[in-house]
Tab-separated table of C-alpha atoms in Angstrom:
chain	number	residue	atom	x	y	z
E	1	UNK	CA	12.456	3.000	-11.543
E	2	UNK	CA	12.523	6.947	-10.410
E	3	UNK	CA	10.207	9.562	-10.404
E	4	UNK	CA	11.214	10.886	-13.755
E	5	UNK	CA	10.648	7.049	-15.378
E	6	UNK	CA	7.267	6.564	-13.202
E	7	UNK	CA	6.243	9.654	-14.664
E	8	UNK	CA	6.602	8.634	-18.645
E	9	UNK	CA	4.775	5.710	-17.413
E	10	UNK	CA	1.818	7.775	-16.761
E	11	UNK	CA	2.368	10.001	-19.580
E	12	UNK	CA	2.486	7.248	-21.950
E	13	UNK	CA	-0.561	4.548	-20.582
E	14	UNK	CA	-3.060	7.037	-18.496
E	15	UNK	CA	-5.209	4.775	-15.515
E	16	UNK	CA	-2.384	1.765	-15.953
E	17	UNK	CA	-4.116	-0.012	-13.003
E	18	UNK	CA	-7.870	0.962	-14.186
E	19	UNK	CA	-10.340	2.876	-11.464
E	20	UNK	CA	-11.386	-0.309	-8.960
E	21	UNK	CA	-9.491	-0.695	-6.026
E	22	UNK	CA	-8.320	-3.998	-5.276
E	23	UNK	CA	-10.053	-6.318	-4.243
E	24	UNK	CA	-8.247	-7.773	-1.281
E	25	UNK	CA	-8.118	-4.073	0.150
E	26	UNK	CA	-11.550	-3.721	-0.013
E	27	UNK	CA	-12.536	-6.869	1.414
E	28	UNK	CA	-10.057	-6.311	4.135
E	29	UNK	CA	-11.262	-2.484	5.122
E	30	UNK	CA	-15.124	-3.445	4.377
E	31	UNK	CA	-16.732	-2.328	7.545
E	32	UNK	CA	-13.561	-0.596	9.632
E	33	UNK	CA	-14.649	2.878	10.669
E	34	UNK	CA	-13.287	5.415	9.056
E	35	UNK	CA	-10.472	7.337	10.166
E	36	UNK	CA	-7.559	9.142	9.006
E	37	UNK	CA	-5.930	7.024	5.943
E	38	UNK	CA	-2.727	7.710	4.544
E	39	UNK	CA	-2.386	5.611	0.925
E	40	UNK	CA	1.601	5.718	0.123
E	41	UNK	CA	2.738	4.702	-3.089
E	42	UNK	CA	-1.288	6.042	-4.246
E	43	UNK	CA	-0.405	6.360	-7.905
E	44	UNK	CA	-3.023	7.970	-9.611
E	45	UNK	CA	-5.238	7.329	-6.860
E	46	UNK	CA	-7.729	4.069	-7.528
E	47	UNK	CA	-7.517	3.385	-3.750
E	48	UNK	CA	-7.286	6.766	-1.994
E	49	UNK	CA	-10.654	7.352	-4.131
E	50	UNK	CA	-12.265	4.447	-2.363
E	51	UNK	CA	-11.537	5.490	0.557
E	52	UNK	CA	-12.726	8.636	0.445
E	53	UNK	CA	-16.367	7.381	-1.189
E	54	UNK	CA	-16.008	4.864	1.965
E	55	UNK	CA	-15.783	8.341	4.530
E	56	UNK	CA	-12.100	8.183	5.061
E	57	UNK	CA	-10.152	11.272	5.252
E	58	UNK	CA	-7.151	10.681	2.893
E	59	UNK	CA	-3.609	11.090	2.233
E	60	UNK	CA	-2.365	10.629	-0.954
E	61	UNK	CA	1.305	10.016	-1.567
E	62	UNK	CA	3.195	9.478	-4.903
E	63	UNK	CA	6.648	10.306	-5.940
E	64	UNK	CA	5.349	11.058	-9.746
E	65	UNK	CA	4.055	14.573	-10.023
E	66	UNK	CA	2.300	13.185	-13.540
E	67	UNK	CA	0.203	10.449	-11.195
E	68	UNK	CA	-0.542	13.147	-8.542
E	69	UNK	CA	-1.693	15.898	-11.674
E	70	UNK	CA	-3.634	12.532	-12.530
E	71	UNK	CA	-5.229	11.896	-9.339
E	72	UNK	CA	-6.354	15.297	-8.599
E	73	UNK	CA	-7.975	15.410	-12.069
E	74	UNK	CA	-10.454	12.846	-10.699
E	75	UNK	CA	-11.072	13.897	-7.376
E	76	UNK	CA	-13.927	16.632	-8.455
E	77	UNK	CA	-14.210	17.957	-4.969
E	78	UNK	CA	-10.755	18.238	-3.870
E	79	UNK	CA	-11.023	15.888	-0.861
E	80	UNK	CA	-8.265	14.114	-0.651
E	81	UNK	CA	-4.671	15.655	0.272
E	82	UNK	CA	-2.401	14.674	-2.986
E	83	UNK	CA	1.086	14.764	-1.839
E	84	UNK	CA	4.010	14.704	-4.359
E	85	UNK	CA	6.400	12.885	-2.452
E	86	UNK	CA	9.306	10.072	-1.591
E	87	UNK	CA	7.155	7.656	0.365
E	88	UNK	CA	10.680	6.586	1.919
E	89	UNK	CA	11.344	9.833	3.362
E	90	UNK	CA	7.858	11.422	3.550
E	91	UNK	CA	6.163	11.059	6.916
E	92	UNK	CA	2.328	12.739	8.017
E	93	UNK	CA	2.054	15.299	10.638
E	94	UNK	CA	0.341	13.094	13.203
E	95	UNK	CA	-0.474	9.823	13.834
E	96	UNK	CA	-3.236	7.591	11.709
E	97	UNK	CA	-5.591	5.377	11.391
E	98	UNK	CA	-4.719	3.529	8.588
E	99	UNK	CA	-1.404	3.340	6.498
E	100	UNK	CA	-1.899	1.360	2.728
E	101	UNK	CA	0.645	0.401	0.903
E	102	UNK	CA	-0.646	-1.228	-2.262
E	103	UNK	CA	1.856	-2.473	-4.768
E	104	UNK	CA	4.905	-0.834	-3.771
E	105	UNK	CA	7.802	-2.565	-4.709
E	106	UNK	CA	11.551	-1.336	-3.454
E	107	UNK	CA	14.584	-3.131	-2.672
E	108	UNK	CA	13.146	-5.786	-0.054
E	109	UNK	CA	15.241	-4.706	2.384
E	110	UNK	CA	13.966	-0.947	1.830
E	111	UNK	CA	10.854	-2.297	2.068
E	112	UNK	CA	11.039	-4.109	5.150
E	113	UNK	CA	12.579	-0.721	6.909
E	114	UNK	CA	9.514	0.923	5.589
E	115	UNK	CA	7.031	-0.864	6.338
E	116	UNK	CA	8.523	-0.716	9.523
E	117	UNK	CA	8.470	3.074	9.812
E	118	UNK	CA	5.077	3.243	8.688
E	119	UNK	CA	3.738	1.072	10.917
E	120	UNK	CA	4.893	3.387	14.035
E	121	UNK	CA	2.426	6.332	12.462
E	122	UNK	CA	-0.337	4.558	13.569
E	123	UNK	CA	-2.843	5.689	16.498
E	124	UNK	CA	-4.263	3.558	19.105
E	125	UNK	CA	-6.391	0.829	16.655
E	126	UNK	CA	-4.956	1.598	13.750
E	127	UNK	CA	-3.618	-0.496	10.719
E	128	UNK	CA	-1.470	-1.629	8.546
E	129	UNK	CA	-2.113	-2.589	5.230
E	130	UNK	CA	0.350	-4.325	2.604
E	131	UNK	CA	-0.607	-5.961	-0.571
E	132	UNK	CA	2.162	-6.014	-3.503
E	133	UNK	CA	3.145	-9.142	-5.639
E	134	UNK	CA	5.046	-11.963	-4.665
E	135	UNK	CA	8.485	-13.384	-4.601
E	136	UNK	CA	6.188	-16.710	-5.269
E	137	UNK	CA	5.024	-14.571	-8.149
E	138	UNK	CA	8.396	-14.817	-10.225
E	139	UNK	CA	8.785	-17.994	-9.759
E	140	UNK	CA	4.877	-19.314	-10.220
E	141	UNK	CA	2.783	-16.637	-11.171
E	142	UNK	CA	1.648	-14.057	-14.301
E	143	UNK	CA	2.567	-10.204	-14.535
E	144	UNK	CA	3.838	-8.307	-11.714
E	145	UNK	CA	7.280	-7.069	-11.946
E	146	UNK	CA	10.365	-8.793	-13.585
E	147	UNK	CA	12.689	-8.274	-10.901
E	148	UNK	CA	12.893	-10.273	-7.677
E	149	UNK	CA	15.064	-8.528	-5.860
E	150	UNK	CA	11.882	-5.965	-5.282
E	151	UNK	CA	9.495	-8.920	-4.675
E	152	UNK	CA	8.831	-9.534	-0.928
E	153	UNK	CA	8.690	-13.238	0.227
E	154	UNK	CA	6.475	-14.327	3.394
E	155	UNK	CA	9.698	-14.275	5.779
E	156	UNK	CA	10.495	-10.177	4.989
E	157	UNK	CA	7.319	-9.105	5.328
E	158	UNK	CA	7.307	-11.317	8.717
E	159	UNK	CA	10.409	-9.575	9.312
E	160	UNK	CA	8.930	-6.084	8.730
E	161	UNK	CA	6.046	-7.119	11.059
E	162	UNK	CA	8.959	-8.088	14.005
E	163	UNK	CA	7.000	-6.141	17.258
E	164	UNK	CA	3.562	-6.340	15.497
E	165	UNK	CA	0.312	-7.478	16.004
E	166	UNK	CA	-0.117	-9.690	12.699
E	167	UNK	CA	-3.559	-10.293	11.749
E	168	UNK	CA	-2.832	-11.432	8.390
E	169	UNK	CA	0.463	-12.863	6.798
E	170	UNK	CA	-0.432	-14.883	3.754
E	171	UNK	CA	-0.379	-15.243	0.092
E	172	UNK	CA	-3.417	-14.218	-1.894
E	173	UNK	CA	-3.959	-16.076	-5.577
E	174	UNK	CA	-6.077	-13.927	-7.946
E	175	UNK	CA	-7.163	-15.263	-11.266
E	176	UNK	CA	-5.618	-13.182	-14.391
E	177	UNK	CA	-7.633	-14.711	-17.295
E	178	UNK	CA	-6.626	-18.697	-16.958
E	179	UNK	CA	-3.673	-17.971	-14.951
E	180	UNK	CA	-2.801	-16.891	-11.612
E	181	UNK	CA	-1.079	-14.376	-10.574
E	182	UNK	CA	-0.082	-14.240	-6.339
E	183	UNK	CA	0.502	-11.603	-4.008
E	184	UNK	CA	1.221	-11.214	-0.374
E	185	UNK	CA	-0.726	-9.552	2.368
E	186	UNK	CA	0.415	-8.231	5.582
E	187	UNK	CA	-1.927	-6.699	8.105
E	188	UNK	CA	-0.916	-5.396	10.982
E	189	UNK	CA	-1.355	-3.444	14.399
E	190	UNK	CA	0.481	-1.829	17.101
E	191	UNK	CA	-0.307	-3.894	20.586
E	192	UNK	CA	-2.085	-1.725	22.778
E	193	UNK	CA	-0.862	-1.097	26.253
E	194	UNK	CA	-1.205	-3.748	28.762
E	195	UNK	CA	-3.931	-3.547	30.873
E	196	UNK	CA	-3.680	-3.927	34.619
E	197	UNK	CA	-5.662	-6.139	36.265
C-alpha cells in the first residue's frame, strides 16, 4: 500500500488500531527514562501519545497526511512533532534515544535495511524497538496482513540486528478472542565503546 491508499484507510475506519498502545511496547519501555523518541510508521499516533504521557519528547512519523491530520487532532497541547513523511527516506536531525517501529510492514528486505538505518540514529544507551506481525503469523496465526512477503521471520530481523546488541529476539503470542495471533520483537542497542582497563 502507498500513501494515497493508507490515507482512504483512515478516511474510511477513523482510530483502526483503537487509542492503547501495545502492550508489549509498554511493558518493554515501563521504567526506561525518558529521552528523545522517534515513533516511525506512528499512524495516527496510539504510541507516540504514550510516550509523551510517559515524559518522552516525541517524533511522530507517518507517510499518510490523513493519519498525521488525525494524530494532531488528539494531541490537545501540541507536544509531539507530527511529521508527514517516508519513514524509508526520512531521517531526525540528531541522534535519539529511542527509535519504535510498531507494525510496519515493507518488503522484508526493505525492512531489514531499515531497521538497520534506524538503529545507527541512536545515542549512547539508546534503543531499538520492533514489534510487527509474524511470518509465523501467516502460517499459524489470526489477522495481521495477508501478504508474506512483508512479514518478517526470526532470521531477518536477526539479520537486521547483524552488529547489534540484541536484548530481545523472540516471538510474542497475544490472545485475539480464542485465537492467537503472533508477532515478533526485536530490541536492540548499539555496543558502547570498549572500555580500557
Amino acid at each position: 500500500m502507498d500513501a494515497v491508499d493508507w490515507d482512504a484507510r483512515y478516511r474510511d475506519s477513523p482510530d483502526p488500531w483503537g487509542q492503547d498502545p501495545a502492550a508489549t511496547i509498554t511493558e518493554r519501555l515501563a521504567g526506561r527514562i525518558p529521552g528523545h523518541a522517534v515513533d516511525l510508521a506512528c499512524g495516527d499516533g496510539r504510541h507516540a501519545r504514550w510516550l509523551h504521557r510517559s515524559g518522552w519528547t516525541v517524533t511522530g512519523v507517518d507517510y499518510s497526511a490523513v493519519a498525521i491530520e488525525a494524530a494532531r487532532a488528539t494531541d490537545p497541547d501540541g507536544g509531539i512533532d507530527w511529521q508527514v513523511g517516508d519513514v524509508t527516506r526520512w531521517a531526525p536531525a540528531g541522534p535519539v534515544d529511542l527509535v519504535l517501529m510498531s507494525f510496519l510492514h515493507l518488503p522484508v528486505a526493505e525492512l531489514v535495511e531499515q531497521v538497520a538505518r534506524a538503529a545507527r540514529w541512536l545515542a549512547p544507551g539508546g534503543r531499538l524497538l520492533y514489534l510487527g506481525h509474524s511470518l509465523e503469523n501467516y502460517h499459524r496465526g489470526v489477522g495481521g496482513p495477508p501478504d508474506p512477503a512483508i512479514l518478517p521471520d526470526i532470521g531477518d530481523l536477526a539479520r537486521a540486528a547483524d552488529g547489534l546488541r540484541v536484548h530481545a529476539l523472540e516471538h510474542v503470542c497475544r490472545q485475539v478472542g480464542d485465537a492467537v495471533a503472533i508477532d515478533i520483537l526485536l530490541e536492540a542497542s548499539r555496543w558502547e565503546p570498549p572500555r580500557h582497563r
